[in-house]
């Protein structure tokens, strides 16, 4: 999680290793104080100098000083914790775009194919949308250069650019004999934090999926809430599954929409001045009585856990799903002169009741990330010696992550189903299936509620999978059939109706966690209305 601040002066000691490498390379070294910062542990740094000198003098090839510098930084940060990291300039520019909530380009969601770039859907209101690009179009040239064998990096480099600049694409469209060219003027393209927001089929339950906490999250959530309430929303399912976090400030602003003013949302504690604070809710409360369920899984981390922990501790709603990841550390990005960034852990955060969710990482980074897959019980790792209490007096314990109020154990695909998903056969077959239709006129509500893939087409899909080298496994198919067919239907929906939101509306229609949320949302509402103890 990031706190969004930029402050270099307090963390100049982080640059010690950089200065040390550079100083050695020009034959100068000033021990004891670098960049005005006193550094203890001289014996250890003497060892480093000895190793560095040996490498520079004796390594079989001429060492690349820049690579040594980056390697030293990465090694130093790796010794701290799993979340203190170095980010190179090019990667940082993409991360900045992602968290700033926009970039400059043409505005498409795409897949890479053997023969070009497949337009999954144009983003509404963008240059691609205004110039008439459609789902299913293939971009076969960019500025006269073939897209055969193009990579994701190439797509970003060639289609993105300065606002107002132009790019010429050559498009092949199903049903048209000849490719045609379009000249698009690049514009600002929003990167939405709210991936989906709509009413479920009962026409009273709102559903909001947040994919990350960026600079625009709180604003987008509020806009979605207002639109859903105008459409008749009476209760809300907030989906944070797979949301790995983002800006701390955006997390507490989302919580702020649901709880009354003056309540603790999150507490941070750090060693340096300014990194210890208590963040409380303001008076911007906009949805005080909306029944609320929050969905989480092992991919919900950091800022997602702040939201879940605050909602749980204040008994504002119920948390349903799997235990969350368990990231209770806050990072601060420190920009370096070449555009790279070191992201340093500066504090721990705690839920309103005082719980720290951070999992141990002493066994190494591999075990740290794999541990969540090995959880067999909600009692595993539970520290019953530390008891915390929610607003209504429910007992909570220190644990690795947020323990859900209602635990739903995830289903698992067979090896057969896993291979079908991993090889992208669902996506590829759905694309080819959709291309058979010049238009699809069935109203979406009827498609969602009643349409199923015809039996002969299901058999055709199985033959297609077999042709791609995945031998039919009857037991695996029987286990995974409903899931796989729902995925295909969702892929078809976004192509038939030209929008990503239709994809999500189909997926949630067969989602066990959504069904569980609807069963318990009345209980969540009752809990929120229970007086404090």
Short mmCIF file of C-alpha atoms in Angstrom, two decimals:
data_model
loop_
_atom_site.label_atom_id
_atom_site.label_comp_id
_atom_site.label_asym_id
_atom_site.label_seq_id
_atom_site.Cartn_x
_atom_site.Cartn_y
_atom_site.Cartn_z
CA UNK A 1 0.00 0.00 0.00
CA UNK A 2 1.16 3.50 -0.70
CA UNK A 3 0.46 6.63 1.29
CA UNK A 4 1.01 8.85 -1.74
CA UNK A 5 3.60 11.15 -0.16
CA UNK A 6 6.91 12.13 -1.75
CA UNK A 7 9.67 13.03 0.71
CA UNK A 8 13.34 12.50 -0.06
CA UNK A 9 15.15 14.33 2.72
CA UNK A 10 14.10 11.92 5.48
CA UNK A 11 15.26 8.89 3.53
CA UNK A 12 18.59 9.92 2.10
CA UNK A 13 20.20 7.05 3.97
CA UNK A 14 18.47 4.78 1.46
CA UNK A 15 20.77 6.23 -1.20
CA UNK A 16 23.93 5.36 0.73
CA UNK A 17 24.60 2.26 -1.30
CA UNK A 18 24.20 4.17 -4.58
CA UNK A 19 26.67 6.82 -3.52
CA UNK A 20 29.06 4.16 -2.27
CA UNK A 21 29.17 2.37 -5.63
CA UNK A 22 29.54 5.64 -7.52
CA UNK A 23 32.27 6.86 -5.17
CA UNK A 24 34.29 3.71 -5.62
CA UNK A 25 34.00 3.92 -9.40
CA UNK A 26 35.77 7.32 -9.40
CA UNK A 27 38.34 6.32 -6.78
CA UNK A 28 36.84 8.29 -3.88
CA UNK A 29 35.20 7.12 -0.68
CA UNK A 30 34.33 9.15 2.37
CA UNK A 31 33.64 6.73 5.24
CA UNK A 32 31.16 7.40 8.01
CA UNK A 33 29.00 10.06 6.39
CA UNK A 34 27.44 9.97 2.94
CA UNK A 35 25.07 12.64 1.62
CA UNK A 36 25.13 14.22 5.07
CA UNK A 37 23.69 11.12 6.76
CA UNK A 38 25.57 9.29 9.47
CA UNK A 39 25.55 5.55 8.87
CA UNK A 40 26.49 3.08 11.59
CA UNK A 41 27.66 -0.47 11.06
CA UNK A 42 31.04 0.35 9.53
CA UNK A 43 32.31 -3.22 9.66
CA UNK A 44 29.44 -4.44 7.50
CA UNK A 45 29.99 -1.73 4.91
CA UNK A 46 33.71 -2.50 4.94
CA UNK A 47 32.77 -6.04 3.88
CA UNK A 48 30.66 -4.61 1.09
CA UNK A 49 33.55 -2.45 -0.10
CA UNK A 50 35.84 -5.48 -0.15
CA UNK A 51 33.38 -7.50 -2.25
CA UNK A 52 32.79 -4.58 -4.60
CA UNK A 53 36.52 -4.04 -5.06
CA UNK A 54 37.01 -7.73 -5.82
CA UNK A 55 34.22 -7.70 -8.40
CA UNK A 56 35.55 -4.58 -10.12
CA UNK A 57 39.12 -5.87 -10.15
CA UNK A 58 38.71 -9.59 -10.83
CA UNK A 59 35.30 -10.47 -12.33
CA UNK A 60 35.67 -12.39 -15.60
CA UNK A 61 33.87 -9.72 -17.66
CA UNK A 62 33.84 -5.95 -17.34
CA UNK A 63 31.07 -5.28 -14.77
CA UNK A 64 28.22 -2.94 -15.68
CA UNK A 65 28.24 -0.35 -12.89
CA UNK A 66 24.59 0.51 -13.40
CA UNK A 67 23.60 -3.13 -13.03
CA UNK A 68 25.74 -3.41 -9.89
CA UNK A 69 24.08 -0.30 -8.50
CA UNK A 70 20.56 -1.59 -9.13
CA UNK A 71 21.46 -5.05 -7.80
CA UNK A 72 22.85 -3.54 -4.59
CA UNK A 73 19.69 -1.49 -4.08
CA UNK A 74 17.41 -4.46 -4.74
CA UNK A 75 19.40 -6.69 -2.42
CA UNK A 76 19.32 -4.13 0.38
CA UNK A 77 15.58 -3.63 0.09
CA UNK A 78 14.94 -7.38 -0.12
CA UNK A 79 16.59 -7.74 3.28
CA UNK A 80 13.96 -5.43 4.82
CA UNK A 81 10.57 -6.92 3.91
CA UNK A 82 8.70 -8.25 0.84
CA UNK A 83 7.16 -4.88 0.00
CA UNK A 84 10.15 -2.52 0.04
CA UNK A 85 11.20 -2.53 -3.62
CA UNK A 86 13.07 -0.71 -6.36
CA UNK A 87 11.10 0.27 -9.49
CA UNK A 88 13.00 1.12 -12.70
CA UNK A 89 12.04 4.34 -14.58
CA UNK A 90 10.08 2.66 -17.40
CA UNK A 91 8.06 0.49 -15.07
CA UNK A 92 7.44 3.43 -12.76
CA UNK A 93 5.96 5.50 -15.57
CA UNK A 94 3.39 2.77 -16.22
CA UNK A 95 2.60 2.40 -12.54
CA UNK A 96 2.14 6.17 -12.29
CA UNK A 97 -0.35 6.06 -15.18
CA UNK A 98 -2.23 3.22 -13.53
CA UNK A 99 -2.55 4.98 -10.19
CA UNK A 100 -3.14 8.45 -11.65
CA UNK A 101 -6.22 7.06 -13.38
CA UNK A 102 -5.52 8.00 -17.01
CA UNK A 103 -3.10 7.84 -19.94
CA UNK A 104 -2.94 9.21 -23.48
CA UNK A 105 -3.85 6.79 -26.26
CA UNK A 106 -6.69 5.58 -28.48
CA UNK A 107 -8.81 3.71 -25.90
CA UNK A 108 -9.27 -0.01 -26.53
CA UNK A 109 -9.36 -3.20 -24.51
CA UNK A 110 -7.46 -5.77 -26.55
CA UNK A 111 -6.08 -9.28 -26.85
CA UNK A 112 -2.97 -10.26 -28.78
CA UNK A 113 -3.61 -12.75 -31.58
CA UNK A 114 -1.26 -14.50 -34.00
CA UNK A 115 -2.41 -12.22 -36.82
CA UNK A 116 -2.76 -8.91 -35.00
CA UNK A 117 -4.38 -7.01 -32.18
CA UNK A 118 -7.97 -8.06 -31.44
CA UNK A 119 -10.23 -5.26 -30.22
CA UNK A 120 -12.19 -6.75 -27.32
CA UNK A 121 -14.08 -3.50 -26.92
CA UNK A 122 -13.51 0.22 -27.46
CA UNK A 123 -13.72 2.28 -24.28
CA UNK A 124 -16.82 4.50 -24.54
CA UNK A 125 -16.14 8.12 -25.43
CA UNK A 126 -12.52 7.54 -26.51
CA UNK A 127 -10.97 8.17 -29.95
CA UNK A 128 -11.36 4.48 -30.87
CA UNK A 129 -15.04 4.59 -29.95
CA UNK A 130 -15.71 7.86 -31.79
CA UNK A 131 -14.01 6.60 -34.95
CA UNK A 132 -16.17 3.49 -35.02
CA UNK A 133 -13.84 0.67 -33.94
CA UNK A 134 -15.89 -2.39 -32.97
CA UNK A 135 -15.42 -5.44 -30.81
CA UNK A 136 -13.91 -8.13 -33.01
CA UNK A 137 -11.95 -5.75 -35.26
CA UNK A 138 -8.30 -6.68 -35.80
CA UNK A 139 -5.59 -4.05 -36.02
CA UNK A 140 -3.13 -5.50 -38.54
CA UNK A 141 -0.87 -2.45 -38.99
CA UNK A 142 0.13 0.58 -36.92
CA UNK A 143 1.57 3.47 -38.94
CA UNK A 144 2.28 1.04 -41.77
CA UNK A 145 4.09 -1.50 -39.58
CA UNK A 146 2.65 -5.01 -39.34
CA UNK A 147 1.37 -6.16 -35.95
CA UNK A 148 2.32 -9.79 -36.57
CA UNK A 149 4.20 -10.99 -33.49
CA UNK A 150 3.58 -7.74 -31.62
CA UNK A 151 4.09 -7.75 -27.84
CA UNK A 152 2.21 -5.96 -25.08
CA UNK A 153 5.14 -3.57 -24.70
CA UNK A 154 5.00 -2.80 -28.44
CA UNK A 155 1.26 -2.08 -28.25
CA UNK A 156 1.77 0.41 -25.44
CA UNK A 157 4.70 2.05 -27.23
CA UNK A 158 2.97 2.37 -30.59
CA UNK A 159 -0.63 3.16 -29.67
CA UNK A 160 0.03 5.45 -26.73
CA UNK A 161 1.54 8.88 -27.21
CA UNK A 162 1.09 12.58 -26.58
CA UNK A 163 -2.44 13.93 -26.47
CA UNK A 164 -3.29 15.45 -29.85
CA UNK A 165 -0.82 13.31 -31.81
CA UNK A 166 -2.10 11.00 -34.55
CA UNK A 167 -1.71 7.32 -35.34
CA UNK A 168 -2.87 5.47 -38.45
CA UNK A 169 -4.18 1.93 -37.94
CA UNK A 170 -5.15 -0.63 -40.54
CA UNK A 171 -8.19 -2.67 -39.56
CA UNK A 172 -9.56 -6.00 -40.78
CA UNK A 173 -13.27 -6.39 -40.02
CA UNK A 174 -15.37 -9.53 -40.17
CA UNK A 175 -17.69 -9.40 -43.20
CA UNK A 176 -15.63 -6.85 -45.14
CA UNK A 177 -13.38 -8.08 -47.93
CA UNK A 178 -10.65 -5.46 -47.70
CA UNK A 179 -8.85 -3.94 -44.71
CA UNK A 180 -9.32 -0.20 -44.19
CA UNK A 181 -7.39 2.58 -42.50
CA UNK A 182 -8.40 4.89 -39.67
CA UNK A 183 -6.52 7.95 -38.47
CA UNK A 184 -7.05 8.45 -34.75
CA UNK A 185 -6.05 11.46 -32.68
CA UNK A 186 -4.81 10.31 -29.30
CA UNK A 187 -6.63 11.62 -26.24
CA UNK A 188 -6.79 11.21 -22.48
CA UNK A 189 -8.07 7.73 -21.64
CA UNK A 190 -9.47 7.04 -18.17
CA UNK A 191 -8.26 3.98 -16.27
CA UNK A 192 -11.24 3.03 -14.19
CA UNK A 193 -10.80 1.82 -10.65
CA UNK A 194 -14.42 0.68 -10.51
CA UNK A 195 -14.38 -2.23 -12.95
CA UNK A 196 -18.14 -2.79 -12.83
CA UNK A 197 -21.23 -1.25 -11.22
CA UNK A 198 -24.77 -2.44 -11.89
CA UNK A 199 -27.94 -3.80 -10.33
CA UNK A 200 -28.22 -7.56 -9.94
CA UNK A 201 -31.14 -9.32 -11.58
CA UNK A 202 -33.35 -8.70 -8.52
CA UNK A 203 -33.24 -4.98 -9.44
CA UNK A 204 -32.63 -3.96 -5.83
CA UNK A 205 -29.10 -5.14 -5.02
CA UNK A 206 -26.25 -2.96 -6.22
CA UNK A 207 -22.94 -4.55 -7.15
CA UNK A 208 -19.66 -2.60 -7.28
CA UNK A 209 -16.34 -4.23 -8.21
CA UNK A 210 -13.21 -2.23 -7.32
CA UNK A 211 -10.10 -3.56 -9.04
CA UNK A 212 -7.54 -1.26 -7.36
CA UNK A 213 -7.34 1.82 -5.14
CA UNK A 214 -6.07 4.59 -7.41
CA UNK A 215 -6.35 8.37 -7.24
CA UNK A 216 -9.90 8.22 -8.67
CA UNK A 217 -11.37 5.35 -6.62
CA UNK A 218 -13.40 7.27 -4.04
CA UNK A 219 -14.87 9.56 -6.69
CA UNK A 220 -15.82 6.64 -8.94
CA UNK A 221 -17.35 4.70 -6.06
CA UNK A 222 -19.46 7.70 -5.06
CA UNK A 223 -20.60 8.25 -8.65
CA UNK A 224 -21.52 4.58 -8.94
CA UNK A 225 -23.44 4.63 -5.66
CA UNK A 226 -25.46 7.65 -6.74
CA UNK A 227 -26.29 6.15 -10.14
CA UNK A 228 -27.31 2.84 -8.57
CA UNK A 229 -29.51 4.54 -6.00
CA UNK A 230 -31.25 6.47 -8.77
CA UNK A 231 -31.87 3.10 -10.45
CA UNK A 232 -33.51 1.68 -7.32
CA UNK A 233 -30.65 0.16 -5.30
CA UNK A 234 -31.70 -0.79 -1.76
CA UNK A 235 -28.62 -2.79 -0.67
CA UNK A 236 -25.02 -3.19 -1.79
CA UNK A 237 -22.47 -5.91 -2.47
CA UNK A 238 -18.97 -4.39 -2.57
CA UNK A 239 -16.53 -6.77 -4.28
CA UNK A 240 -12.85 -6.48 -3.31
CA UNK A 241 -11.79 -9.93 -4.46
CA UNK A 242 -8.44 -9.86 -6.21
CA UNK A 243 -7.92 -6.19 -5.29
CA UNK A 244 -4.27 -5.99 -4.27
CA UNK A 245 -4.52 -2.49 -2.80
CA UNK A 246 -3.23 0.94 -3.70
CA UNK A 247 -3.52 4.32 -2.03
CA UNK A 248 -4.32 4.33 1.68
CA UNK A 249 -6.12 7.68 1.43
CA UNK A 250 -8.54 6.31 -1.16
CA UNK A 251 -9.32 3.32 1.05
CA UNK A 252 -10.31 5.47 4.00
CA UNK A 253 -12.34 7.79 1.74
CA UNK A 254 -14.36 4.79 0.54
CA UNK A 255 -15.01 3.72 4.14
CA UNK A 256 -15.93 7.33 4.93
CA UNK A 257 -19.01 7.00 2.69
CA UNK A 258 -20.56 4.44 5.01
CA UNK A 259 -19.76 5.37 8.64
CA UNK A 260 -20.59 8.40 10.75
CA UNK A 261 -18.05 11.14 11.44
CA UNK A 262 -15.31 10.95 14.06
CA UNK A 263 -14.82 7.19 13.88
CA UNK A 264 -11.36 5.66 13.52
CA UNK A 265 -10.85 4.15 10.05
CA UNK A 266 -7.19 3.15 10.25
CA UNK A 267 -4.19 3.78 12.48
CA UNK A 268 -0.58 3.85 11.29
CA UNK A 269 2.57 3.57 13.38
CA UNK A 270 6.08 4.26 12.08
CA UNK A 271 9.52 5.11 13.40
CA UNK A 272 10.03 8.36 11.51
CA UNK A 273 8.17 11.55 12.32
CA UNK A 274 4.93 11.94 10.38
CA UNK A 275 4.32 8.24 9.86
CA UNK A 276 2.19 7.73 12.97
CA UNK A 277 -1.37 8.96 12.71
CA UNK A 278 -5.02 8.11 13.28
CA UNK A 279 -7.35 8.62 10.34
CA UNK A 280 -10.98 9.27 11.24
CA UNK A 281 -14.16 9.51 9.24
CA UNK A 282 -15.34 12.97 8.24
CA UNK A 283 -18.84 14.39 7.89
CA UNK A 284 -19.13 13.44 4.20
CA UNK A 285 -21.27 10.41 5.09
CA UNK A 286 -23.48 9.74 2.07
CA UNK A 287 -24.83 6.21 2.55
CA UNK A 288 -25.37 5.68 6.29
CA UNK A 289 -28.20 3.15 6.10
CA UNK A 290 -27.35 1.12 3.01
CA UNK A 291 -27.20 -2.61 3.90
CA UNK A 292 -23.67 -3.72 3.02
CA UNK A 293 -21.72 -6.90 2.36
CA UNK A 294 -18.03 -6.86 1.40
CA UNK A 295 -16.59 -9.79 -0.60
CA UNK A 296 -12.92 -10.72 -0.12
CA UNK A 297 -10.49 -13.50 -0.96
CA UNK A 298 -6.80 -14.30 -0.58
CA UNK A 299 -6.05 -11.77 -3.33
CA UNK A 300 -7.58 -8.92 -1.31
CA UNK A 301 -4.65 -7.06 0.23
CA UNK A 302 -3.48 -3.81 1.77
CA UNK A 303 -6.01 -1.03 1.04
CA UNK A 304 -8.70 -3.68 0.48
CA UNK A 305 -7.99 -5.02 3.97
CA UNK A 306 -8.25 -1.51 5.42
CA UNK A 307 -11.77 -1.22 4.00
CA UNK A 308 -12.78 -4.72 5.16
CA UNK A 309 -11.22 -4.23 8.61
CA UNK A 310 -12.96 -0.89 9.21
CA UNK A 311 -16.35 -2.17 8.04
CA UNK A 312 -15.93 -5.25 10.24
CA UNK A 313 -14.72 -3.44 13.38
CA UNK A 314 -17.51 -0.88 13.18
CA UNK A 315 -20.05 -3.65 12.45
CA UNK A 316 -21.18 -1.62 9.44
CA UNK A 317 -21.64 -4.76 7.36
CA UNK A 318 -20.48 -8.35 6.96
CA UNK A 319 -17.28 -9.63 5.39
CA UNK A 320 -17.88 -12.74 3.26
CA UNK A 321 -15.45 -15.01 1.41
CA UNK A 322 -11.93 -16.24 2.11
CA UNK A 323 -9.34 -14.83 4.52
CA UNK A 324 -7.50 -11.88 3.00
CA UNK A 325 -3.81 -11.76 2.08
CA UNK A 326 -2.44 -10.16 5.24
CA UNK A 327 -0.46 -7.06 4.23
CA UNK A 328 -0.28 -4.64 7.13
CA UNK A 329 2.66 -2.54 5.94
CA UNK A 330 2.53 0.92 4.35
CA UNK A 331 5.03 2.00 1.70
CA UNK A 332 6.18 5.49 0.77
CA UNK A 333 7.54 6.08 -2.77
CA UNK A 334 10.78 8.03 -2.95
CA UNK A 335 11.55 9.37 -6.42
CA UNK A 336 15.15 9.25 -7.65
CA UNK A 337 16.81 11.53 -10.19
CA UNK A 338 16.57 9.13 -13.14
CA UNK A 339 12.83 8.59 -12.75
CA UNK A 340 13.14 5.35 -10.81
CA UNK A 341 11.52 4.94 -7.40
CA UNK A 342 12.33 3.14 -4.20
CA UNK A 343 9.19 2.19 -2.33
CA UNK A 344 10.07 1.91 1.36
CA UNK A 345 7.97 0.49 4.17
CA UNK A 346 7.55 3.36 6.63
CA UNK A 347 4.76 2.20 8.94
CA UNK A 348 2.39 -0.56 9.99
CA UNK A 349 -1.34 -0.06 9.89
CA UNK A 350 -3.97 -1.28 12.36
CA UNK A 351 -7.74 -1.69 12.15
CA UNK A 352 -9.95 0.55 14.34
CA UNK A 353 -9.95 -2.07 17.12
CA UNK A 354 -6.12 -2.28 17.00
CA UNK A 355 -5.58 -5.44 14.96
CA UNK A 356 -2.47 -5.79 12.80
CA UNK A 357 -3.10 -8.10 9.85
CA UNK A 358 0.50 -8.47 8.64
CA UNK A 359 1.61 -12.07 8.09
CA UNK A 360 5.14 -13.14 9.09
CA UNK A 361 7.71 -13.03 6.30
CA UNK A 362 10.78 -14.37 8.07
CA UNK A 363 10.68 -17.66 6.12
CA UNK A 364 11.41 -15.93 2.83
CA UNK A 365 9.46 -14.25 0.09
CA UNK A 366 8.47 -17.49 -1.64
CA UNK A 367 6.80 -18.94 1.43
CA UNK A 368 5.29 -15.54 2.20
CA UNK A 369 3.36 -15.46 -1.06
CA UNK A 370 2.54 -19.17 -1.19
CA UNK A 371 1.31 -19.44 2.38
CA UNK A 372 -2.17 -18.16 1.55
CA UNK A 373 -2.71 -21.19 -0.71
CA UNK A 374 -2.08 -23.59 2.17
CA UNK A 375 -4.78 -22.35 4.52
CA UNK A 376 -6.93 -25.27 5.62
CA UNK A 377 -8.69 -23.70 8.59
CA UNK A 378 -9.76 -20.32 9.91
CA UNK A 379 -8.15 -21.34 13.19
CA UNK A 380 -4.70 -21.69 11.64
CA UNK A 381 -2.42 -18.88 12.79
CA UNK A 382 -5.04 -17.51 15.19
CA UNK A 383 -3.62 -15.72 18.23
CA UNK A 384 -6.36 -16.07 20.87
CA UNK A 385 -4.15 -14.36 23.46
CA UNK A 386 -4.87 -11.02 21.78
CA UNK A 387 -8.57 -10.21 21.89
CA UNK A 388 -10.07 -7.17 20.18
CA UNK A 389 -13.69 -6.03 20.11
CA UNK A 390 -15.92 -4.61 17.43
CA UNK A 391 -18.38 -1.79 18.04
CA UNK A 392 -21.09 -4.20 19.22
CA UNK A 393 -18.70 -6.31 21.31
CA UNK A 394 -17.96 -9.14 18.90
CA UNK A 395 -14.59 -10.74 19.65
CA UNK A 396 -11.83 -10.47 17.06
CA UNK A 397 -8.30 -11.82 17.21
CA UNK A 398 -4.91 -10.95 15.82
CA UNK A 399 -4.47 -12.99 12.67
CA UNK A 400 -2.86 -13.14 9.25
CA UNK A 401 -5.26 -11.01 7.27
CA UNK A 402 -8.95 -10.26 7.82
CA UNK A 403 -10.97 -13.30 8.89
CA UNK A 404 -14.34 -13.21 7.12
CA UNK A 405 -17.55 -13.22 9.13
CA UNK A 406 -18.90 -15.84 6.72
CA UNK A 407 -16.28 -18.20 5.30
CA UNK A 408 -16.96 -19.58 1.82
CA UNK A 409 -14.36 -22.12 0.78
CA UNK A 410 -13.44 -21.61 -2.88
CA UNK A 411 -14.04 -24.29 -5.46
CA UNK A 412 -11.15 -25.71 -7.45
CA UNK A 413 -10.89 -26.64 -11.09
CA UNK A 414 -9.77 -30.06 -12.21
CA UNK A 415 -6.55 -30.37 -14.18
CA UNK A 416 -8.68 -30.57 -17.32
CA UNK A 417 -10.50 -27.32 -16.58
CA UNK A 418 -7.28 -25.64 -15.47
CA UNK A 419 -5.59 -26.42 -18.78
CA UNK A 420 -8.57 -25.08 -20.75
CA UNK A 421 -8.42 -21.81 -18.83
CA UNK A 422 -4.63 -21.56 -18.89
CA UNK A 423 -4.47 -22.08 -22.67
CA UNK A 424 -7.08 -19.31 -23.25
CA UNK A 425 -9.34 -21.71 -25.12
CA UNK A 426 -12.48 -20.15 -23.63
CA UNK A 427 -11.51 -16.71 -24.93
CA UNK A 428 -10.37 -17.90 -28.36
CA UNK A 429 -13.37 -20.13 -28.98
CA UNK A 430 -15.81 -17.43 -27.81
CA UNK A 431 -14.19 -14.94 -30.20
CA UNK A 432 -14.57 -17.32 -33.15
CA UNK A 433 -18.14 -18.17 -32.12
CA UNK A 434 -19.11 -14.49 -31.88
CA UNK A 435 -17.64 -13.75 -35.30
CA UNK A 436 -20.34 -15.98 -36.84
CA UNK A 437 -22.92 -13.32 -35.97
CA UNK A 438 -23.12 -10.08 -37.93
CA UNK A 439 -25.55 -8.90 -35.24
CA UNK A 440 -27.05 -10.37 -32.11
CA UNK A 441 -30.51 -8.96 -31.42
CA UNK A 442 -31.63 -10.79 -28.27
CA UNK A 443 -32.19 -8.26 -25.44
CA UNK A 444 -29.49 -8.58 -22.81
CA UNK A 445 -31.86 -9.43 -19.93
CA UNK A 446 -33.17 -12.39 -21.91
CA UNK A 447 -29.62 -13.43 -22.82
CA UNK A 448 -28.56 -13.26 -19.16
CA UNK A 449 -31.56 -15.09 -17.74
CA UNK A 450 -32.53 -17.59 -20.43
CA UNK A 451 -29.90 -18.10 -23.12
CA UNK A 452 -27.65 -21.15 -22.97
CA UNK A 453 -25.04 -22.40 -25.39
CA UNK A 454 -26.75 -24.97 -27.67
CA UNK A 455 -25.74 -28.56 -27.02
CA UNK A 456 -24.23 -29.00 -30.48
CA UNK A 457 -22.05 -25.92 -29.89
CA UNK A 458 -20.88 -27.29 -26.54
CA UNK A 459 -19.83 -30.46 -28.33
CA UNK A 460 -18.05 -28.33 -30.92
CA UNK A 461 -16.14 -26.58 -28.12
CA UNK A 462 -15.02 -29.92 -26.70
CA UNK A 463 -13.80 -30.99 -30.15
CA UNK A 464 -11.98 -27.65 -30.43
CA UNK A 465 -10.25 -28.26 -27.07
CA UNK A 466 -9.26 -31.74 -28.23
CA UNK A 467 -7.80 -30.29 -31.45
CA UNK A 468 -5.72 -27.92 -29.31
CA UNK A 469 -4.13 -30.89 -27.55
CA UNK A 470 -6.36 -31.13 -24.46
CA UNK A 471 -7.77 -34.65 -24.39
CA UNK A 472 -11.34 -34.92 -23.15
CA UNK A 473 -11.63 -35.86 -19.46
CA UNK A 474 -15.22 -36.74 -18.60
CA UNK A 475 -14.75 -36.52 -14.84
CA UNK A 476 -13.04 -33.13 -15.14
CA UNK A 477 -15.68 -31.86 -17.54
CA UNK A 478 -18.53 -32.94 -15.27
CA UNK A 479 -16.85 -31.16 -12.36
CA UNK A 480 -16.08 -27.92 -14.22
CA UNK A 481 -18.84 -27.78 -16.84
CA UNK A 482 -20.98 -25.05 -15.27
CA UNK A 483 -17.99 -22.84 -14.54
CA UNK A 484 -16.48 -23.18 -18.01
CA UNK A 485 -19.75 -22.58 -19.85
CA UNK A 486 -20.45 -19.53 -17.70
CA UNK A 487 -17.01 -18.14 -18.63
CA UNK A 488 -17.77 -18.68 -22.32
CA UNK A 489 -21.16 -16.99 -21.95
CA UNK A 490 -19.52 -14.01 -20.24
CA UNK A 491 -16.95 -13.71 -23.05
CA UNK A 492 -19.77 -13.82 -25.60
CA UNK A 493 -21.76 -11.18 -23.72
CA UNK A 494 -19.06 -8.55 -23.93
CA UNK A 495 -18.71 -9.20 -27.66
CA UNK A 496 -22.43 -9.40 -28.48
CA UNK A 497 -23.28 -6.26 -26.49
CA UNK A 498 -19.95 -4.44 -26.93
CA UNK A 499 -19.09 -3.70 -23.31
CA UNK A 500 -17.08 -5.11 -20.42
CA UNK A 501 -19.90 -4.55 -17.92
CA UNK A 502 -21.92 -7.28 -19.67
CA UNK A 503 -19.08 -9.71 -19.03
CA UNK A 504 -19.34 -9.10 -15.29
CA UNK A 505 -23.13 -9.25 -15.23
CA UNK A 506 -22.98 -12.76 -16.62
CA UNK A 507 -20.21 -13.90 -14.28
CA UNK A 508 -21.97 -12.74 -11.12
CA UNK A 509 -25.18 -14.49 -12.20
CA UNK A 510 -23.46 -17.80 -11.39
CA UNK A 511 -21.27 -16.65 -8.50
CA UNK A 512 -21.63 -18.66 -5.27
CA UNK A 513 -20.30 -15.77 -3.18
CA UNK A 514 -22.93 -13.40 -4.58
CA UNK A 515 -25.64 -15.92 -3.68
CA UNK A 516 -24.18 -16.20 -0.16
CA UNK A 517 -24.09 -12.40 0.15
CA UNK A 518 -27.79 -12.15 -0.73
CA UNK A 519 -28.61 -14.73 1.95
CA UNK A 520 -26.72 -12.79 4.64
CA UNK A 521 -27.31 -9.17 3.66
CA UNK A 522 -30.31 -8.87 5.97
CA UNK A 523 -28.12 -10.07 8.82
CA UNK A 524 -25.53 -7.44 7.85
CA UNK A 525 -28.20 -4.74 7.98
CA UNK A 526 -29.38 -5.91 11.40
CA UNK A 527 -25.80 -5.88 12.71
CA UNK A 528 -25.27 -2.31 11.46
CA UNK A 529 -28.40 -1.19 13.33
CA UNK A 530 -27.40 -2.89 16.61
CA UNK A 531 -26.54 -0.31 19.30
CA UNK A 532 -22.93 -0.02 20.43
CA UNK A 533 -21.91 -1.64 23.69
#
